[in-house]
PDB file of C-alpha atoms in Angstrom:
ATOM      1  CA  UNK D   1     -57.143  28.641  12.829  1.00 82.00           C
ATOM      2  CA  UNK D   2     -57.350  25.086  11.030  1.00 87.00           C
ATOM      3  CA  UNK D   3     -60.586  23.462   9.908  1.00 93.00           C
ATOM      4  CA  UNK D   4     -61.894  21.321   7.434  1.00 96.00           C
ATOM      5  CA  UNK D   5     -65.047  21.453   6.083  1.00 96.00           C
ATOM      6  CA  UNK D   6     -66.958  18.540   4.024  1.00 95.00           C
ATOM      7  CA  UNK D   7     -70.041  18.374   2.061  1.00 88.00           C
ATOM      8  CA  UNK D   8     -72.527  17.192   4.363  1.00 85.00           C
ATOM      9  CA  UNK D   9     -74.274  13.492   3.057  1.00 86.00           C
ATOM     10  CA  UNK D  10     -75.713  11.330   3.137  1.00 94.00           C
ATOM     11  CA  UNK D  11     -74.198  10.738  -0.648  1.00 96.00           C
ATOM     12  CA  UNK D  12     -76.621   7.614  -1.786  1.00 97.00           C
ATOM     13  CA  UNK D  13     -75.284   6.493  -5.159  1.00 97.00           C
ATOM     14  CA  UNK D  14     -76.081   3.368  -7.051  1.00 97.00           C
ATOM     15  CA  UNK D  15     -72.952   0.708  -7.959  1.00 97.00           C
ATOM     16  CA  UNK D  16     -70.663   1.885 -10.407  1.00 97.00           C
ATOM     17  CA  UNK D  17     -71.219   5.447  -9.915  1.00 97.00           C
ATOM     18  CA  UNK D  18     -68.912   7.915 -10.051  1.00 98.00           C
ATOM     19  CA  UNK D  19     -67.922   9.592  -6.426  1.00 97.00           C
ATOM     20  CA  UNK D  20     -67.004  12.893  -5.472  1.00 97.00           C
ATOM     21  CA  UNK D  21     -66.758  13.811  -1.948  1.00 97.00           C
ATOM     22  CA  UNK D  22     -65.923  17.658  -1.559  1.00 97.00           C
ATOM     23  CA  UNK D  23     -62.765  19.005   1.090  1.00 97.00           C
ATOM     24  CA  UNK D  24     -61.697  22.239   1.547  1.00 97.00           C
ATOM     25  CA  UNK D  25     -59.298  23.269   4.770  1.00 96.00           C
ATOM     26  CA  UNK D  26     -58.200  26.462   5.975  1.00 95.00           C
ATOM     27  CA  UNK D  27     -54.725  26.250   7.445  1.00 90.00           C
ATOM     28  CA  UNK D  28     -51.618  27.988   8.138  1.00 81.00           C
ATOM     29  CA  UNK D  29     -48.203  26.615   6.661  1.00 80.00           C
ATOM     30  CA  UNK D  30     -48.259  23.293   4.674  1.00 85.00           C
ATOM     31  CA  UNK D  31     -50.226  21.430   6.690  1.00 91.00           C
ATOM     32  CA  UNK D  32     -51.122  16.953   5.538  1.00 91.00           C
ATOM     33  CA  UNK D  33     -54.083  15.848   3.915  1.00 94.00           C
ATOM     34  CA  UNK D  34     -55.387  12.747   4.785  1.00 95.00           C
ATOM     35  CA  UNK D  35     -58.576  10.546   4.195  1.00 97.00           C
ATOM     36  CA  UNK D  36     -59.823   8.123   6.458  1.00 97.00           C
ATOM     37  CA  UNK D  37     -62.959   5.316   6.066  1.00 97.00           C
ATOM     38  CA  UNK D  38     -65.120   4.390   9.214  1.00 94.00           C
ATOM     39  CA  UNK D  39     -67.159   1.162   8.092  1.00 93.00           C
ATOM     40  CA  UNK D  40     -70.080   0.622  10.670  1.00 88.00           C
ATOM     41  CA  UNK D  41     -69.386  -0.466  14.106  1.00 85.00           C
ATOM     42  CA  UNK D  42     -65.345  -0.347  13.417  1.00 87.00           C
ATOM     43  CA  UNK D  43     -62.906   2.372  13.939  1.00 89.00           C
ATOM     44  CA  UNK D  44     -61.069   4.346  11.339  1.00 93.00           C
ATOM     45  CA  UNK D  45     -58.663   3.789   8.800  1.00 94.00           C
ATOM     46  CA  UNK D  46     -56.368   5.269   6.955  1.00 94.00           C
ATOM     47  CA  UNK D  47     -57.316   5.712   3.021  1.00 97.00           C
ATOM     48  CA  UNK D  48     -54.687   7.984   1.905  1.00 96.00           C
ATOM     49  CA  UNK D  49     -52.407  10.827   2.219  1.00 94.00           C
ATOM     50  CA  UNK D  50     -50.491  13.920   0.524  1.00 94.00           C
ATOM     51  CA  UNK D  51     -48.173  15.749   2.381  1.00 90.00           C
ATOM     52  CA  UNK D  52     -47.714  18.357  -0.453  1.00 89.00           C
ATOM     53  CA  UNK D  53     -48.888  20.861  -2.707  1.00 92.00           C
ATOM     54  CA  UNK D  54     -49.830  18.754  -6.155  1.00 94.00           C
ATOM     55  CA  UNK D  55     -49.538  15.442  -4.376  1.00 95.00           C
ATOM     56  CA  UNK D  56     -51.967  12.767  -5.622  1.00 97.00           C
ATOM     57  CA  UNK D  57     -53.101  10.233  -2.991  1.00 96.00           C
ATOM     58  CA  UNK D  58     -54.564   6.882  -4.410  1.00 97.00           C
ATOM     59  CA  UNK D  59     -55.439   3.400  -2.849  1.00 97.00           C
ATOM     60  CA  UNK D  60     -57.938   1.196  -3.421  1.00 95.00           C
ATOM     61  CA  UNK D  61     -59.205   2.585  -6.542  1.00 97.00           C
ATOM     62  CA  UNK D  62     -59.902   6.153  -4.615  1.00 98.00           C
ATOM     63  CA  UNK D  63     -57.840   9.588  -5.401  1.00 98.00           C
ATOM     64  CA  UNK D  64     -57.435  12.655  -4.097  1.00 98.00           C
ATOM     65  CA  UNK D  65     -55.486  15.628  -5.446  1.00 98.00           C
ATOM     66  CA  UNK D  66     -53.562  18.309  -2.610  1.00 97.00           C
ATOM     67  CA  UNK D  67     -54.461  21.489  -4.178  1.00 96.00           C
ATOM     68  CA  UNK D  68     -53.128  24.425  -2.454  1.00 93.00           C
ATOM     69  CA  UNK D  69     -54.834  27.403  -4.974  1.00 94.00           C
ATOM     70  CA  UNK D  70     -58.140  26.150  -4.029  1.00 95.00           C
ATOM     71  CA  UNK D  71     -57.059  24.327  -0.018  1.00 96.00           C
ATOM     72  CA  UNK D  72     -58.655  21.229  -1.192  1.00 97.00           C
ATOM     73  CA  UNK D  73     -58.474  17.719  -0.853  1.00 98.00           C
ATOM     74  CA  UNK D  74     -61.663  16.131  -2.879  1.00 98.00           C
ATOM     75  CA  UNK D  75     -62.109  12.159  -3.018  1.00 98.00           C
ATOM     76  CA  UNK D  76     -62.905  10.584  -6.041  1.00 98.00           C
ATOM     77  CA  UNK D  77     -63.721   7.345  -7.385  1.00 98.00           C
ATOM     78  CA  UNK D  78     -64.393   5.955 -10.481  1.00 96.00           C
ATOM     79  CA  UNK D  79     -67.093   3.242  -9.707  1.00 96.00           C
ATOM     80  CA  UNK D  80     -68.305   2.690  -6.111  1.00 97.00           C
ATOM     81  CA  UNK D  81     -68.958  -0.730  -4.798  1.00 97.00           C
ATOM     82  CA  UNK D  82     -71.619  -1.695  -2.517  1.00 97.00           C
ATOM     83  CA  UNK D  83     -68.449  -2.542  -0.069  1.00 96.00           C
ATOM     84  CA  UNK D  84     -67.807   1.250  -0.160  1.00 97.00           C
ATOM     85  CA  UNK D  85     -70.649   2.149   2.035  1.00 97.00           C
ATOM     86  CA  UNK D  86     -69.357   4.113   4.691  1.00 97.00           C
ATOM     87  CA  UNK D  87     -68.290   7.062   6.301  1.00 95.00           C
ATOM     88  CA  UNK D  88     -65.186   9.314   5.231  1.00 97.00           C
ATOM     89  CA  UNK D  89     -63.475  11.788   6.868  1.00 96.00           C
ATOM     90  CA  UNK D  90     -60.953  14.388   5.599  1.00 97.00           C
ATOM     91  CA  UNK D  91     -57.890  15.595   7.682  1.00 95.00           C
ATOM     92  CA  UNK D  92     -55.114  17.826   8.500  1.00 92.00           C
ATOM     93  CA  UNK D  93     -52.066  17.605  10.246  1.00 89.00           C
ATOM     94  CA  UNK D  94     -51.033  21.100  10.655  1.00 85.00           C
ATOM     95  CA  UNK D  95     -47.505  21.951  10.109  1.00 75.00           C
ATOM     96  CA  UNK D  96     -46.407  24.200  12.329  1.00 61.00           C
ATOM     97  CA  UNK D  97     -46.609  24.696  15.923  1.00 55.00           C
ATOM     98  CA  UNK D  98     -49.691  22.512  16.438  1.00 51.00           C
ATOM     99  CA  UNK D  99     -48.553  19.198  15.040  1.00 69.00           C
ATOM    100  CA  UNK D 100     -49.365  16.137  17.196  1.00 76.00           C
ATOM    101  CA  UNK D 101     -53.247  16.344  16.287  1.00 83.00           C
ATOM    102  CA  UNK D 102     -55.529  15.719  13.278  1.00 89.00           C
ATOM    103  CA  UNK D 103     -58.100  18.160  12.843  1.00 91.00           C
ATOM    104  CA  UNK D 104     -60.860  16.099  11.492  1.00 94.00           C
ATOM    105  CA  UNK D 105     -63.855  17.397   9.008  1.00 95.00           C
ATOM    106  CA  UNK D 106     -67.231  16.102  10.050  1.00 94.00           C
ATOM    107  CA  UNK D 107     -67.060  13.386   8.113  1.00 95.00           C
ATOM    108  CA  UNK D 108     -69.851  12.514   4.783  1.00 96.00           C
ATOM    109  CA  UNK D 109     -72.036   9.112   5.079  1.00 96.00           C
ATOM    110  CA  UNK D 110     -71.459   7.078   1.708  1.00 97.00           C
ATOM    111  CA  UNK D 111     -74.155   4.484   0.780  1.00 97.00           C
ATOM    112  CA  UNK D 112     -74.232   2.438  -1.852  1.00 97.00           C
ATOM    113  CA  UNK D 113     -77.212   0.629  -3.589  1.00 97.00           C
ATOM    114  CA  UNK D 114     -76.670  -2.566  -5.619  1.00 95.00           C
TER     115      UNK D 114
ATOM    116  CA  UNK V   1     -51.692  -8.777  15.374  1.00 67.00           C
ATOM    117  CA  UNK V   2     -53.685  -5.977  16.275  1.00 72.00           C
ATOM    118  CA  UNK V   3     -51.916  -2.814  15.788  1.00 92.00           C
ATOM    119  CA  UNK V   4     -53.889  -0.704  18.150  1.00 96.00           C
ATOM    120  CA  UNK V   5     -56.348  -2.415  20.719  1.00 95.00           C
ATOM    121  CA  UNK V   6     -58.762  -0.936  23.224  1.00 96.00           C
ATOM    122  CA  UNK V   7     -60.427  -2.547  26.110  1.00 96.00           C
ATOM    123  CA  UNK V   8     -63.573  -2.743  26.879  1.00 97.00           C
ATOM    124  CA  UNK V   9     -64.844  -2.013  23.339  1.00 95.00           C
ATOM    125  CA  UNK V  10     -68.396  -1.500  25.415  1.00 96.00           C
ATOM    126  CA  UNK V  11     -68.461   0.548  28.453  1.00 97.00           C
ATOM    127  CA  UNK V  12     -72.356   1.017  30.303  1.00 97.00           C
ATOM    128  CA  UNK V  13     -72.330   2.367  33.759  1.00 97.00           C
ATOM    129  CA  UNK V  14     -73.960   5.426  35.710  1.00 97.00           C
ATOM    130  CA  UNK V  15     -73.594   9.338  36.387  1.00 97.00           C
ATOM    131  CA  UNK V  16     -70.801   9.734  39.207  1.00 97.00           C
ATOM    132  CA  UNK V  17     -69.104   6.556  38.542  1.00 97.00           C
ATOM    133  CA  UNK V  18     -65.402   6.639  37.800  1.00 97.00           C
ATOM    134  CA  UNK V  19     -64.125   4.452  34.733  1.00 97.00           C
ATOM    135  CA  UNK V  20     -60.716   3.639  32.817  1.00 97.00           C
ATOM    136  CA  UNK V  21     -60.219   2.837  29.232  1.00 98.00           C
ATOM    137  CA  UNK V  22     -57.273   1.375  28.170  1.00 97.00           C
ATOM    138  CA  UNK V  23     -54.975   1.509  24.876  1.00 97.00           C
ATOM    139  CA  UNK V  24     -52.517  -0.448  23.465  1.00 97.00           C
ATOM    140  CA  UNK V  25     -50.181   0.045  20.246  1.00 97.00           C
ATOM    141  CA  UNK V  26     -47.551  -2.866  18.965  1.00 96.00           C
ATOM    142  CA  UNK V  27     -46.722  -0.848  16.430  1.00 95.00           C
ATOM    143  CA  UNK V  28     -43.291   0.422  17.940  1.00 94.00           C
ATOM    144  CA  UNK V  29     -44.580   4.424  17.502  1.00 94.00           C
ATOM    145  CA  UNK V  30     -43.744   6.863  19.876  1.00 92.00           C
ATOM    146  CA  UNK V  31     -46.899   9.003  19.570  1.00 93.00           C
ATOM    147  CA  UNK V  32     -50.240   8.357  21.003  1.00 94.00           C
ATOM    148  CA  UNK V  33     -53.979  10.043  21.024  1.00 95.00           C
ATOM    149  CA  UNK V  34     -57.463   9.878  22.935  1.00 96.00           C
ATOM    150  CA  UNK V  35     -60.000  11.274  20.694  1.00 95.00           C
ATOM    151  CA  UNK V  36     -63.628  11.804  21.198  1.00 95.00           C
ATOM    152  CA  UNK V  37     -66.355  11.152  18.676  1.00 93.00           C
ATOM    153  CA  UNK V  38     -69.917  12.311  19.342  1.00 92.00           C
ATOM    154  CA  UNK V  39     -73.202  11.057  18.458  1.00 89.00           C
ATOM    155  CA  UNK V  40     -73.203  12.987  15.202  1.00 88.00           C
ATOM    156  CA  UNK V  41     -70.133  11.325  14.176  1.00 88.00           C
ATOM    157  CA  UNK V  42     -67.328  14.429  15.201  1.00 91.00           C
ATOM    158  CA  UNK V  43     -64.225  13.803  16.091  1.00 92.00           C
ATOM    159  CA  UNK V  44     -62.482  16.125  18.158  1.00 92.00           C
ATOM    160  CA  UNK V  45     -59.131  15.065  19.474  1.00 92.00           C
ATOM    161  CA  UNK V  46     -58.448  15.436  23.758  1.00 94.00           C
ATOM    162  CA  UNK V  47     -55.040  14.369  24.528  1.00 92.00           C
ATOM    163  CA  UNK V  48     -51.866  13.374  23.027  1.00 91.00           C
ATOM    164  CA  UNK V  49     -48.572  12.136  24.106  1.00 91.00           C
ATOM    165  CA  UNK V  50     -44.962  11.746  22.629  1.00 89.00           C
ATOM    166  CA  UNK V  51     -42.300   9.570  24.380  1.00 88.00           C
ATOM    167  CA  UNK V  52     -45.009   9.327  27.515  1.00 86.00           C
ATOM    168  CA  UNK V  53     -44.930  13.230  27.731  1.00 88.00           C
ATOM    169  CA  UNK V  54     -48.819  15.387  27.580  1.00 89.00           C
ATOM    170  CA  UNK V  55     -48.146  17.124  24.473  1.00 87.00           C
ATOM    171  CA  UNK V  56     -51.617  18.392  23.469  1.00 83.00           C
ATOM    172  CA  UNK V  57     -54.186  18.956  26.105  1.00 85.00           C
ATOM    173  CA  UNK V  58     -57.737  20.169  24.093  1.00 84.00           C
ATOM    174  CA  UNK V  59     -59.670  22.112  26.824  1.00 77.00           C
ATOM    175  CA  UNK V  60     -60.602  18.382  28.395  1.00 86.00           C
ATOM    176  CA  UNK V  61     -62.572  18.690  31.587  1.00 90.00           C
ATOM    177  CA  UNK V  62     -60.123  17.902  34.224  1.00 91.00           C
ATOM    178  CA  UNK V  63     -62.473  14.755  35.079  1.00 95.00           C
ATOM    179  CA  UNK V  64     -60.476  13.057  32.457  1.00 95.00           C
ATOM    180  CA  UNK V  65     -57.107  12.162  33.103  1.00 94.00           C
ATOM    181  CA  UNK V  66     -55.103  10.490  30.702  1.00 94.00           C
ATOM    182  CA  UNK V  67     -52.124   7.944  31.977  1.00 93.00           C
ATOM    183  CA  UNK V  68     -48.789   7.272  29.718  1.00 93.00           C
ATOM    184  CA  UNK V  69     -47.446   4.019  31.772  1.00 92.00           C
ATOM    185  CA  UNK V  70     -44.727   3.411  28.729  1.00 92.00           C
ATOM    186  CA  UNK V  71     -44.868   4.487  25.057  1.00 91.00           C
ATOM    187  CA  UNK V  72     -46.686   1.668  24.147  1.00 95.00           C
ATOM    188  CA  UNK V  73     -49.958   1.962  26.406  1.00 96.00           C
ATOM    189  CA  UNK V  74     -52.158   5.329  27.117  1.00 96.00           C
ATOM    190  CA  UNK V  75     -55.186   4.865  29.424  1.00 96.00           C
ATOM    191  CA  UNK V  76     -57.561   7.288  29.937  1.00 97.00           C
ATOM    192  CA  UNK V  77     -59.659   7.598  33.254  1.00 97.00           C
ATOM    193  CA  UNK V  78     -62.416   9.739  33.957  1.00 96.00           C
ATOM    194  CA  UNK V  79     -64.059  10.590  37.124  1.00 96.00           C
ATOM    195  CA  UNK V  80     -67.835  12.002  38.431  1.00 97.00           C
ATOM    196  CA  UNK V  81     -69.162  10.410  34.371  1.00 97.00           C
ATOM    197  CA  UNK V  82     -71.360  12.583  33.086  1.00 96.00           C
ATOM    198  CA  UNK V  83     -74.282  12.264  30.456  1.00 96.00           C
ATOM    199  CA  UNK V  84     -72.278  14.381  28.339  1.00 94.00           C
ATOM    200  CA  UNK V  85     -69.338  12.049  28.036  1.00 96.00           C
ATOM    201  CA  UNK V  86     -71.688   9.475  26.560  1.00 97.00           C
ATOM    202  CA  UNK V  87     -69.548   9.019  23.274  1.00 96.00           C
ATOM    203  CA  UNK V  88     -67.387   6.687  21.061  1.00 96.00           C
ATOM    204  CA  UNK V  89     -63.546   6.560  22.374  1.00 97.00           C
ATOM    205  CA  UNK V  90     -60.763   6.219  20.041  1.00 96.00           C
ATOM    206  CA  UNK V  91     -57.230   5.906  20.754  1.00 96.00           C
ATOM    207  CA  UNK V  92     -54.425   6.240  17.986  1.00 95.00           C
ATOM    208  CA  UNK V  93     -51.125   5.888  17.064  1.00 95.00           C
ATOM    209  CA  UNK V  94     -48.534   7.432  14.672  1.00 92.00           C
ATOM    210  CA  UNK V  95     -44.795   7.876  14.327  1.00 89.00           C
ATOM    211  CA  UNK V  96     -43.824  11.725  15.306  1.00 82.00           C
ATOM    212  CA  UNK V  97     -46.777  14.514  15.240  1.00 76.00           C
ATOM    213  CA  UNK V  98     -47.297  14.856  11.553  1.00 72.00           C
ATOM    214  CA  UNK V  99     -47.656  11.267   9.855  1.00 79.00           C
ATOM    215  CA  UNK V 100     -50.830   9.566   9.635  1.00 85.00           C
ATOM    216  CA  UNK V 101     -52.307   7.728  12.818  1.00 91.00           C
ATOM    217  CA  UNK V 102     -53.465   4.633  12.843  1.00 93.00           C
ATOM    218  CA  UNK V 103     -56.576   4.138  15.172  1.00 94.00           C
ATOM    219  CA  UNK V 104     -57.898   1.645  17.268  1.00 95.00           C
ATOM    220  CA  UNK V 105     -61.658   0.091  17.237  1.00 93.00           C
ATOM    221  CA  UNK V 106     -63.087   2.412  19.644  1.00 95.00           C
ATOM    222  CA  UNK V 107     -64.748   2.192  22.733  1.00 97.00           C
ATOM    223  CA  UNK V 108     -68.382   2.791  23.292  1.00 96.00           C
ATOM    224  CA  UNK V 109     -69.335   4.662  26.423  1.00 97.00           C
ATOM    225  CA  UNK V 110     -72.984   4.995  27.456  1.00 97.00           C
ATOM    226  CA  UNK V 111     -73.698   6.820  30.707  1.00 97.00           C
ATOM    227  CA  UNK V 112     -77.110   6.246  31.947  1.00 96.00           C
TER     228      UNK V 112
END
């Protein structure tokens, strides 16, 4: 079946770290990879996208590479911000058959210390 | 403009009451979602619908019952609550099944 699995947090870095946050999925076909960002008390949003193998997604300084020999999706950033703190979630959209959902990863608490 | 708004955003009320949430998207997408996010931050999506049609229906106790009035607004009621369905509510929207969603604030239901 699909699934994503992310490294578990919280990830408590100091400003101007360097992130990682770890994504691997198991799906059939060529499913999407998407991050999204929950800040407290709001609802999600959309941080970026690939929709293939070797896409790069970027915004807002953050990156994440579609790479289909190893079915992962890791964020990265070069130097966190106190305004990063939150919590972010990796997702698929499977491709086939079982489109019309996002299968959501359990999502990794970010915090940030000045 | 909100692109995807939710009413209430806070929801408190007791076991065996019924309740509705509602959803709204101005964002012209055909393509709209109920998911479910427990206490430990999961998300697990329950419903979706394209053009007003149930397209996705994930094993949802039949308590819940999720209305499509136009493709623009998908309410979701629930009957009997349960202690269980304590949870965060989030509706979203997207353009077709496979392009990213774009979700509204949530809605906070406590069941006490």
């Amino acid at each position: 079946g699909n699934s994503v699995t992310q490294m578990e947090g919280p990830v408590t870095l100091s400003e101007e770290a360097f992130l990682t946050i770890n994504c691997t999925y198991t799906a059939t076909g060529y499913p999407s990879l998407f991050w999204y960002v929950q800040y407290p008390g709001e609802g999600l949003q959309l941080l970026l996208k690939a929709t293939k193998a070797d896409d790069k997604g970027s915004n807002k300084g953050f990156e994440a590479t579609y790479r289909k020999e190893t079915t992962s999706f890791h964020l990265e950033k070069g130097s966190v911000q106190v305004s990063d703190s939150a919590v972010y979630f990796c997702a698929l959209s499977p491709s086939l058959g079982s489109s019309y959902k996002l299968i959501f990863g359990s999502g990794t608490r970010l915090l940030v210390r000045p | 403009d909100t692109a995807v708004s939710q009413t209430p955003k806070y929801l408190v009320t007791q076991m065996g009451n019924d309740k509705s949430i509602k959803c709204e998207q101005n964002l012209g997408h055909d393509t709209m979602y109920w998911y479910k996010q427990d206490s430990k931050k999961f998300l697990k999506i329950m419903f979706s619908y394209n053009n007003k049609e149930l397209i996705i229906n994930e094993t949802v106790p039949n308590r819940f019952s999720p209305k499509s009035p136009d493709k623009a607004h998908l309410n979701l009621h629930i009957n009997s609550l349960e202690l269980g369905d304590s949870a965060v509510y989030f509706c979203a929207s997207s353009q077709g099944g496979v392009n990213e969603q774009y979700f509204g604030p949530g809605t906070r239901l406590t069941v006490t």
